[in-house]
PDB file of C-alpha atoms in Angstrom:
ATOM      1  CA  MET A  25      -4.064 -36.966   1.967  1.00 44.00           C
ATOM      2  CA  PRO A  26      -6.783 -34.724   0.505  1.00 44.00           C
ATOM      3  CA  SER A  27      -5.630 -31.178  -0.078  1.00 46.00           C
ATOM      4  CA  PHE A  28      -7.171 -28.218   1.704  1.00 43.00           C
ATOM      5  CA  THR A  29      -9.511 -25.855  -0.116  1.00 46.00           C
ATOM      6  CA  THR A  30     -10.289 -22.324   0.948  1.00 44.00           C
ATOM      7  CA  TYR A  31     -13.818 -21.556   2.112  1.00 44.00           C
ATOM      8  CA  ALA A  32     -14.163 -18.919  -0.584  1.00 41.00           C
ATOM      9  CA  ALA A  33     -13.812 -21.651  -3.166  1.00 46.00           C
ATOM     10  CA  LEU A  34     -16.037 -23.957  -1.145  1.00 43.00           C
ATOM     11  CA  ILE A  35     -18.914 -21.494  -1.046  1.00 41.00           C
ATOM     12  CA  THR A  36     -18.740 -21.144  -4.840  1.00 41.00           C
ATOM     13  CA  PHE A  37     -18.638 -24.917  -5.173  1.00 41.00           C
ATOM     14  CA  ALA A  38     -21.613 -25.266  -2.875  1.00 41.00           C
ATOM     15  CA  PHE A  39     -23.944 -23.626  -5.363  1.00 37.00           C
ATOM     16  CA  THR A  40     -22.921 -25.740  -8.354  1.00 40.00           C
ATOM     17  CA  SER A  41     -25.000 -28.565  -9.732  1.00 37.00           C
ATOM     18  CA  CYS A  42     -23.191 -31.502  -8.128  1.00 36.00           C
ATOM     19  CA  ALA A  43     -26.110 -33.465  -6.731  1.00 38.00           C
ATOM     20  CA  SER A  44     -26.096 -36.193  -9.377  1.00 39.00           C
ATOM     21  CA  ALA A  45     -22.398 -36.924  -8.952  1.00 39.00           C
ATOM     22  CA  PHE A  46     -22.637 -37.134  -5.179  1.00 38.00           C
ATOM     23  CA  SER A  47     -25.715 -39.368  -5.137  1.00 41.00           C
ATOM     24  CA  THR A  48     -24.009 -42.434  -6.664  1.00 41.00           C
ATOM     25  CA  ASN A  49     -22.934 -43.886  -3.330  1.00 43.00           C
ATOM     26  CA  ARG A  50     -26.411 -43.510  -1.828  1.00 40.00           C
ATOM     27  CA  ARG A  51     -28.174 -45.029  -4.826  1.00 37.00           C
ATOM     28  CA  SER A  52     -25.743 -47.936  -4.778  1.00 43.00           C
ATOM     29  CA  PHE A  53     -26.463 -48.498  -1.100  1.00 36.00           C
ATOM     30  CA  ILE A  54     -30.204 -48.696  -1.700  1.00 32.00           C
ATOM     31  CA  GLU A  55     -29.919 -50.891  -4.782  1.00 37.00           C
ATOM     32  CA  THR A  56     -27.439 -53.438  -3.429  1.00 38.00           C
ATOM     33  CA  GLY A  57     -29.821 -54.576  -0.733  1.00 35.00           C
ATOM     34  CA  PHE A  58     -27.955 -53.751   2.478  1.00 31.00           C
ATOM     35  CA  ALA A  59     -31.115 -53.373   4.534  1.00 36.00           C
ATOM     36  CA  ALA A  60     -32.545 -51.774   1.423  1.00 34.00           C
ATOM     37  CA  SER A  61     -36.190 -52.207   2.199  1.00 31.00           C
ATOM     38  CA  ALA A  62     -35.771 -50.987   5.763  1.00 35.00           C
ATOM     39  CA  ALA A  63     -33.696 -48.028   4.622  1.00 34.00           C
ATOM     40  CA  VAL A  64     -36.303 -46.902   2.119  1.00 33.00           C
ATOM     41  CA  VAL A  65     -39.050 -47.087   4.728  1.00 33.00           C
ATOM     42  CA  THR A  66     -37.191 -45.347   7.537  1.00 36.00           C
ATOM     43  CA  SER A  67     -35.731 -42.631   5.307  1.00 36.00           C
ATOM     44  CA  SER A  68     -39.232 -41.291   4.712  1.00 42.00           C
ATOM     45  CA  LYS A  69     -40.036 -40.996   8.420  1.00 47.00           C
ATOM     46  CA  ILE A  70     -39.519 -38.008  10.690  1.00 46.00           C
ATOM     47  CA  LEU A  71     -38.859 -39.428  14.145  1.00 44.00           C
ATOM     48  CA  PRO A  72     -38.712 -37.808  17.619  1.00 46.00           C
ATOM     49  CA  ALA A  73     -35.681 -35.570  18.089  1.00 46.00           C
ATOM     50  CA  ASN A  74     -34.408 -36.140  21.617  1.00 51.00           C
ATOM     51  CA  ALA A  75     -35.987 -39.370  22.817  1.00 49.00           C
ATOM     52  CA  GLY A  76     -33.653 -41.164  25.226  1.00 58.00           C
ATOM     53  CA  ASP A  77     -30.874 -38.562  25.017  1.00 78.00           C
ATOM     54  CA  ASP A  78     -29.158 -36.856  27.917  1.00 87.00           C
ATOM     55  CA  PHE A  79     -28.693 -33.762  25.760  1.00 93.00           C
ATOM     56  CA  VAL A  80     -31.014 -31.499  23.802  1.00 94.00           C
ATOM     57  CA  ALA A  81     -30.689 -30.675  20.116  1.00 96.00           C
ATOM     58  CA  GLY A  82     -32.185 -27.478  18.761  1.00 97.00           C
ATOM     59  CA  GLY A  83     -32.796 -23.983  20.030  1.00 96.00           C
ATOM     60  CA  LYS A  84     -31.462 -20.515  19.353  1.00 96.00           C
ATOM     61  CA  ILE A  85     -28.037 -20.012  17.797  1.00 97.00           C
ATOM     62  CA  GLN A  86     -25.280 -19.534  20.371  1.00 98.00           C
ATOM     63  CA  PHE A  87     -22.365 -17.226  19.568  1.00 98.00           C
ATOM     64  CA  GLY A  88     -18.835 -17.696  20.881  1.00 98.00           C
ATOM     65  CA  ALA A  89     -15.953 -15.462  21.929  1.00 97.00           C
ATOM     66  CA  GLU A  90     -12.595 -15.637  20.190  1.00 97.00           C
ATOM     67  CA  ASP A  91     -10.858 -17.008  23.283  1.00 97.00           C
ATOM     68  CA  LEU A  92     -12.573 -20.365  22.647  1.00 97.00           C
ATOM     69  CA  MET A  93     -10.041 -20.887  19.876  1.00 98.00           C
ATOM     70  CA  SER A  94      -6.966 -19.731  21.749  1.00 98.00           C
ATOM     71  CA  PRO A  95      -3.794 -21.890  21.478  1.00 98.00           C
ATOM     72  CA  LYS A  96      -3.810 -24.927  23.734  1.00 98.00           C
ATOM     73  CA  ALA A  97      -1.719 -28.057  24.260  1.00 98.00           C
ATOM     74  CA  HIS A  98      -2.600 -29.446  20.807  1.00 98.00           C
ATOM     75  CA  GLY A  99      -3.433 -26.628  18.423  1.00 98.00           C
ATOM     76  CA  THR A 100      -6.747 -25.151  19.536  1.00 98.00           C
ATOM     77  CA  SER A 101      -7.565 -28.305  21.525  1.00 98.00           C
ATOM     78  CA  ASP A 102      -6.149 -29.976  24.599  1.00 98.00           C
ATOM     79  CA  LYS A 103      -5.347 -33.228  22.786  1.00 98.00           C
ATOM     80  CA  PRO A 104      -5.370 -34.944  19.362  1.00 98.00           C
ATOM     81  CA  VAL A 105      -8.394 -36.542  17.736  1.00 98.00           C
ATOM     82  CA  MET A 106      -9.355 -40.038  18.863  1.00 98.00           C
ATOM     83  CA  ASP A 107      -7.324 -42.946  17.530  1.00 97.00           C
ATOM     84  CA  GLU A 108     -10.466 -44.649  16.273  1.00 96.00           C
ATOM     85  CA  LEU A 109     -12.843 -42.428  14.319  1.00 97.00           C
ATOM     86  CA  ARG A 110     -16.154 -43.295  12.681  1.00 97.00           C
ATOM     87  CA  TYR A 111     -17.215 -43.440   9.027  1.00 97.00           C
ATOM     88  CA  GLY A 112     -13.730 -44.493   7.869  1.00 97.00           C
ATOM     89  CA  VAL A 113     -12.386 -40.933   7.831  1.00 98.00           C
ATOM     90  CA  SER A 114      -8.680 -40.123   7.772  1.00 97.00           C
ATOM     91  CA  ASN A 115      -7.286 -39.680  11.271  1.00 97.00           C
ATOM     92  CA  LYS A 116      -4.436 -37.495  10.009  1.00 98.00           C
ATOM     93  CA  LEU A 117      -6.777 -35.220   8.044  1.00 98.00           C
ATOM     94  CA  ALA A 118      -9.156 -35.028  10.991  1.00 98.00           C
ATOM     95  CA  ASP A 119      -6.434 -33.878  13.369  1.00 98.00           C
ATOM     96  CA  LYS A 120      -5.162 -31.219  10.975  1.00 98.00           C
ATOM     97  CA  ILE A 121      -8.557 -29.738  10.143  1.00 98.00           C
ATOM     98  CA  THR A 122     -10.011 -30.021  13.637  1.00 98.00           C
ATOM     99  CA  ASN A 123      -7.063 -28.848  15.735  1.00 98.00           C
ATOM    100  CA  TYR A 124      -4.726 -26.830  13.525  1.00 98.00           C
ATOM    101  CA  ASN A 125      -7.059 -24.918  11.265  1.00 97.00           C
ATOM    102  CA  ARG A 126      -9.534 -22.054  11.265  1.00 97.00           C
ATOM    103  CA  HIS A 127     -10.260 -21.426   7.581  1.00 93.00           C
ATOM    104  CA  PHE A 128      -9.918 -24.588   5.514  1.00 96.00           C
ATOM    105  CA  ALA A 129     -12.021 -27.708   4.978  1.00 97.00           C
ATOM    106  CA  GLU A 130     -11.964 -31.268   3.767  1.00 97.00           C
ATOM    107  CA  ASN A 131     -12.579 -31.428   0.024  1.00 97.00           C
ATOM    108  CA  GLY A 132     -16.153 -30.971  -1.097  1.00 97.00           C
ATOM    109  CA  GLY A 133     -17.812 -34.363  -1.447  1.00 97.00           C
ATOM    110  CA  TYR A 134     -15.250 -36.071   0.778  1.00 98.00           C
ATOM    111  CA  PHE A 135     -18.028 -37.688   2.806  1.00 97.00           C
ATOM    112  CA  VAL A 136     -19.341 -39.735  -0.141  1.00 96.00           C
ATOM    113  CA  LYS A 137     -16.140 -41.797   0.012  1.00 96.00           C
ATOM    114  CA  THR A 138     -16.968 -42.801   3.582  1.00 98.00           C
ATOM    115  CA  THR A 139     -19.749 -44.829   5.212  1.00 97.00           C
ATOM    116  CA  PHE A 140     -21.624 -41.645   6.192  1.00 98.00           C
ATOM    117  CA  GLU A 141     -24.508 -41.972   3.724  1.00 97.00           C
ATOM    118  CA  ASP A 142     -24.930 -45.689   4.314  1.00 97.00           C
ATOM    119  CA  GLU A 143     -25.140 -45.190   8.074  1.00 96.00           C
ATOM    120  CA  VAL A 144     -27.640 -42.340   7.796  1.00 97.00           C
ATOM    121  CA  LEU A 145     -29.921 -44.436   5.594  1.00 96.00           C
ATOM    122  CA  ALA A 146     -29.579 -47.570   7.708  1.00 95.00           C
ATOM    123  CA  ALA A 147     -30.327 -45.794  10.993  1.00 94.00           C
ATOM    124  CA  ASN A 148     -33.802 -46.133  12.425  1.00 83.00           C
ATOM    125  CA  GLY A 149     -33.970 -42.445  13.276  1.00 92.00           C
ATOM    126  CA  PRO A 150     -31.591 -39.516  13.756  1.00 95.00           C
ATOM    127  CA  ILE A 151     -27.842 -40.085  14.208  1.00 95.00           C
ATOM    128  CA  THR A 152     -25.778 -38.253  16.818  1.00 97.00           C
ATOM    129  CA  PHE A 153     -22.475 -36.817  15.596  1.00 97.00           C
ATOM    130  CA  TYR A 154     -19.720 -36.575  18.200  1.00 97.00           C
ATOM    131  CA  ASP A 155     -16.669 -34.346  18.504  1.00 98.00           C
ATOM    132  CA  SER A 156     -13.608 -36.091  17.071  1.00 98.00           C
ATOM    133  CA  VAL A 157     -11.505 -34.975  20.051  1.00 98.00           C
ATOM    134  CA  THR A 158     -13.751 -34.998  23.114  1.00 98.00           C
ATOM    135  CA  GLY A 159     -16.590 -37.321  22.108  1.00 96.00           C
ATOM    136  CA  LYS A 160     -19.186 -34.727  23.111  1.00 97.00           C
ATOM    137  CA  PRO A 161     -22.442 -34.672  21.091  1.00 97.00           C
ATOM    138  CA  LEU A 162     -22.456 -31.810  18.591  1.00 98.00           C
ATOM    139  CA  PHE A 163     -25.202 -32.511  16.050  1.00 98.00           C
ATOM    140  CA  LYS A 164     -28.134 -34.847  15.712  1.00 97.00           C
ATOM    141  CA  ALA A 165     -29.730 -35.353  12.312  1.00 98.00           C
ATOM    142  CA  PRO A 166     -32.042 -35.531  10.591  1.00 97.00           C
ATOM    143  CA  ILE A 167     -34.550 -33.671  12.761  1.00 97.00           C
ATOM    144  CA  GLY A 168     -37.679 -32.152  11.223  1.00 96.00           C
ATOM    145  CA  ARG A 169     -36.872 -33.683   7.843  1.00 97.00           C
ATOM    146  CA  THR A 170     -36.260 -37.091   6.327  1.00 97.00           C
ATOM    147  CA  ALA A 171     -32.952 -38.845   5.849  1.00 97.00           C
ATOM    148  CA  GLU A 172     -33.320 -38.297   2.109  1.00 97.00           C
ATOM    149  CA  GLU A 173     -33.789 -34.552   2.585  1.00 97.00           C
ATOM    150  CA  PHE A 174     -30.765 -34.344   4.874  1.00 98.00           C
ATOM    151  CA  LEU A 175     -28.579 -36.246   2.418  1.00 98.00           C
ATOM    152  CA  ASN A 176     -29.847 -34.326  -0.599  1.00 97.00           C
ATOM    153  CA  GLU A 177     -28.900 -30.996   0.988  1.00 97.00           C
ATOM    154  CA  SER A 178     -25.518 -32.354   2.098  1.00 98.00           C
ATOM    155  CA  GLU A 179     -24.798 -33.708  -1.384  1.00 97.00           C
ATOM    156  CA  TYR A 180     -25.790 -30.470  -3.088  1.00 95.00           C
ATOM    157  CA  HIS A 181     -23.468 -28.358  -0.950  1.00 94.00           C
ATOM    158  CA  GLY A 182     -20.651 -30.876  -0.587  1.00 97.00           C
ATOM    159  CA  TRP A 183     -20.558 -31.218   3.219  1.00 98.00           C
ATOM    160  CA  PRO A 184     -22.875 -32.598   5.892  1.00 98.00           C
ATOM    161  CA  SER A 185     -25.304 -29.704   6.275  1.00 98.00           C
ATOM    162  CA  PHE A 186     -27.108 -29.175   9.568  1.00 98.00           C
ATOM    163  CA  ARG A 187     -29.893 -26.794  10.574  1.00 98.00           C
ATOM    164  CA  ASP A 188     -30.529 -25.021  13.888  1.00 98.00           C
ATOM    165  CA  GLN A 189     -32.833 -27.756  15.172  1.00 98.00           C
ATOM    166  CA  GLU A 190     -30.043 -30.309  14.687  1.00 98.00           C
ATOM    167  CA  VAL A 191     -27.340 -28.518  16.709  1.00 98.00           C
ATOM    168  CA  VAL A 192     -26.493 -29.427  20.315  1.00 98.00           C
ATOM    169  CA  TRP A 193     -25.974 -25.835  21.402  1.00 98.00           C
ATOM    170  CA  GLU A 194     -24.620 -26.840  24.789  1.00 97.00           C
ATOM    171  CA  ASN A 195     -21.415 -27.847  22.973  1.00 98.00           C
ATOM    172  CA  VAL A 196     -21.398 -25.716  19.799  1.00 98.00           C
ATOM    173  CA  ARG A 197     -20.728 -22.026  19.162  1.00 98.00           C
ATOM    174  CA  VAL A 198     -20.698 -19.798  16.087  1.00 98.00           C
ATOM    175  CA  MET A 199     -18.102 -17.051  15.750  1.00 98.00           C
ATOM    176  CA  LYS A 200     -18.942 -13.632  14.326  1.00 96.00           C
ATOM    177  CA  ASP A 201     -17.421 -14.562  10.950  1.00 97.00           C
ATOM    178  CA  GLY A 202     -19.546 -17.722  10.719  1.00 98.00           C
ATOM    179  CA  GLU A 203     -16.881 -20.181  11.820  1.00 98.00           C
ATOM    180  CA  THR A 204     -18.577 -22.980  13.714  1.00 98.00           C
ATOM    181  CA  VAL A 205     -16.611 -24.496  16.593  1.00 98.00           C
ATOM    182  CA  SER A 206     -17.045 -26.626  19.670  1.00 98.00           C
ATOM    183  CA  THR A 207     -16.852 -25.247  23.175  1.00 98.00           C
ATOM    184  CA  SER A 208     -13.674 -27.319  23.537  1.00 98.00           C
ATOM    185  CA  GLY A 209     -11.912 -25.454  20.744  1.00 98.00           C
ATOM    186  CA  THR A 210     -12.296 -27.803  17.797  1.00 98.00           C
ATOM    187  CA  HIS A 211     -12.942 -26.334  14.363  1.00 98.00           C
ATOM    188  CA  LEU A 212     -16.094 -27.826  12.838  1.00 98.00           C
ATOM    189  CA  GLY A 213     -16.967 -25.800   9.731  1.00 98.00           C
ATOM    190  CA  HIS A 214     -18.856 -22.633   8.831  1.00 98.00           C
ATOM    191  CA  ASN A 215     -22.388 -21.279   8.922  1.00 98.00           C
ATOM    192  CA  ILE A 216     -23.334 -20.557   5.310  1.00 97.00           C
ATOM    193  CA  PRO A 217     -26.992 -19.467   5.412  1.00 96.00           C
ATOM    194  CA  SER A 218     -29.310 -20.590   2.646  1.00 94.00           C
ATOM    195  CA  LYS A 219     -31.070 -18.183   0.280  1.00 93.00           C
ATOM    196  CA  ASP A 220     -34.032 -17.992   2.651  1.00 94.00           C
ATOM    197  CA  ARG A 221     -31.588 -16.697   5.316  1.00 95.00           C
ATOM    198  CA  ARG A 222     -31.933 -19.773   7.508  1.00 96.00           C
ATOM    199  CA  ASN A 223     -28.737 -20.919   9.157  1.00 98.00           C
ATOM    200  CA  ARG A 224     -27.023 -23.859   7.502  1.00 98.00           C
ATOM    201  CA  TYR A 225     -23.920 -25.330   9.124  1.00 98.00           C
ATOM    202  CA  CYS A 226     -21.606 -26.912   6.545  1.00 98.00           C
ATOM    203  CA  ILE A 227     -19.518 -29.217   8.705  1.00 98.00           C
ATOM    204  CA  ASN A 228     -16.398 -31.278   8.076  1.00 98.00           C
ATOM    205  CA  LEU A 229     -17.245 -34.934   8.618  1.00 98.00           C
ATOM    206  CA  VAL A 230     -13.727 -35.498   9.967  1.00 98.00           C
ATOM    207  CA  SER A 231     -14.505 -33.078  12.815  1.00 98.00           C
ATOM    208  CA  VAL A 232     -17.669 -34.877  13.935  1.00 98.00           C
ATOM    209  CA  ALA A 233     -16.559 -38.490  13.532  1.00 98.00           C
ATOM    210  CA  GLY A 234     -15.821 -39.159  17.189  1.00 97.00           C
ATOM    211  CA  ASN A 235     -17.235 -41.824  19.458  1.00 95.00           C
ATOM    212  CA  PRO A 236     -19.279 -41.016  22.569  1.00 93.00           C
ATOM    213  CA  VAL A 237     -17.424 -41.022  25.869  1.00 89.00           C
TER     214      VAL A 237
END
């Protein structure tokens, strides 16, 4: 099982030049021909954000109170993560990070070992990311940028990186220290603003690998 890394180390890692190492999986996906031509075309498009959804992504940041993360039946949640998670992530790692953790993360670049990049490129529009415990929608991306831009930022920083317009604020809160959580008590990641002071939510893929309910 991947070891935990403190967020202090993660933030330092996030500003290193790791883009070329992380892009191998994505380049391989494009070159091997798995819907390659379609992926290249759709990755350059910016499609409507909320068409057909019963939730809204985007809006003003919503802050949360500490009691959201109070002890519950299963760590900070009412129950474990789903038995079947998306992207091929580790169920055991997902449960530990999502339900029994406030400060640690999956290893930087963990997502490149999963199907995350392939699915983003193959999608004909934004993908909805669901809570690994409850199945509630938490993020929808990319919105306001291309799939390539979304993946490039995620690769550079080491974790799927979402912006304000891609957050489903009905189900997501940010604590005063930047910890980003769900309204159900699952730990998602941290808000690490970019140099231009825009919010950037560096999120553990294992925490948003659920299936809709």
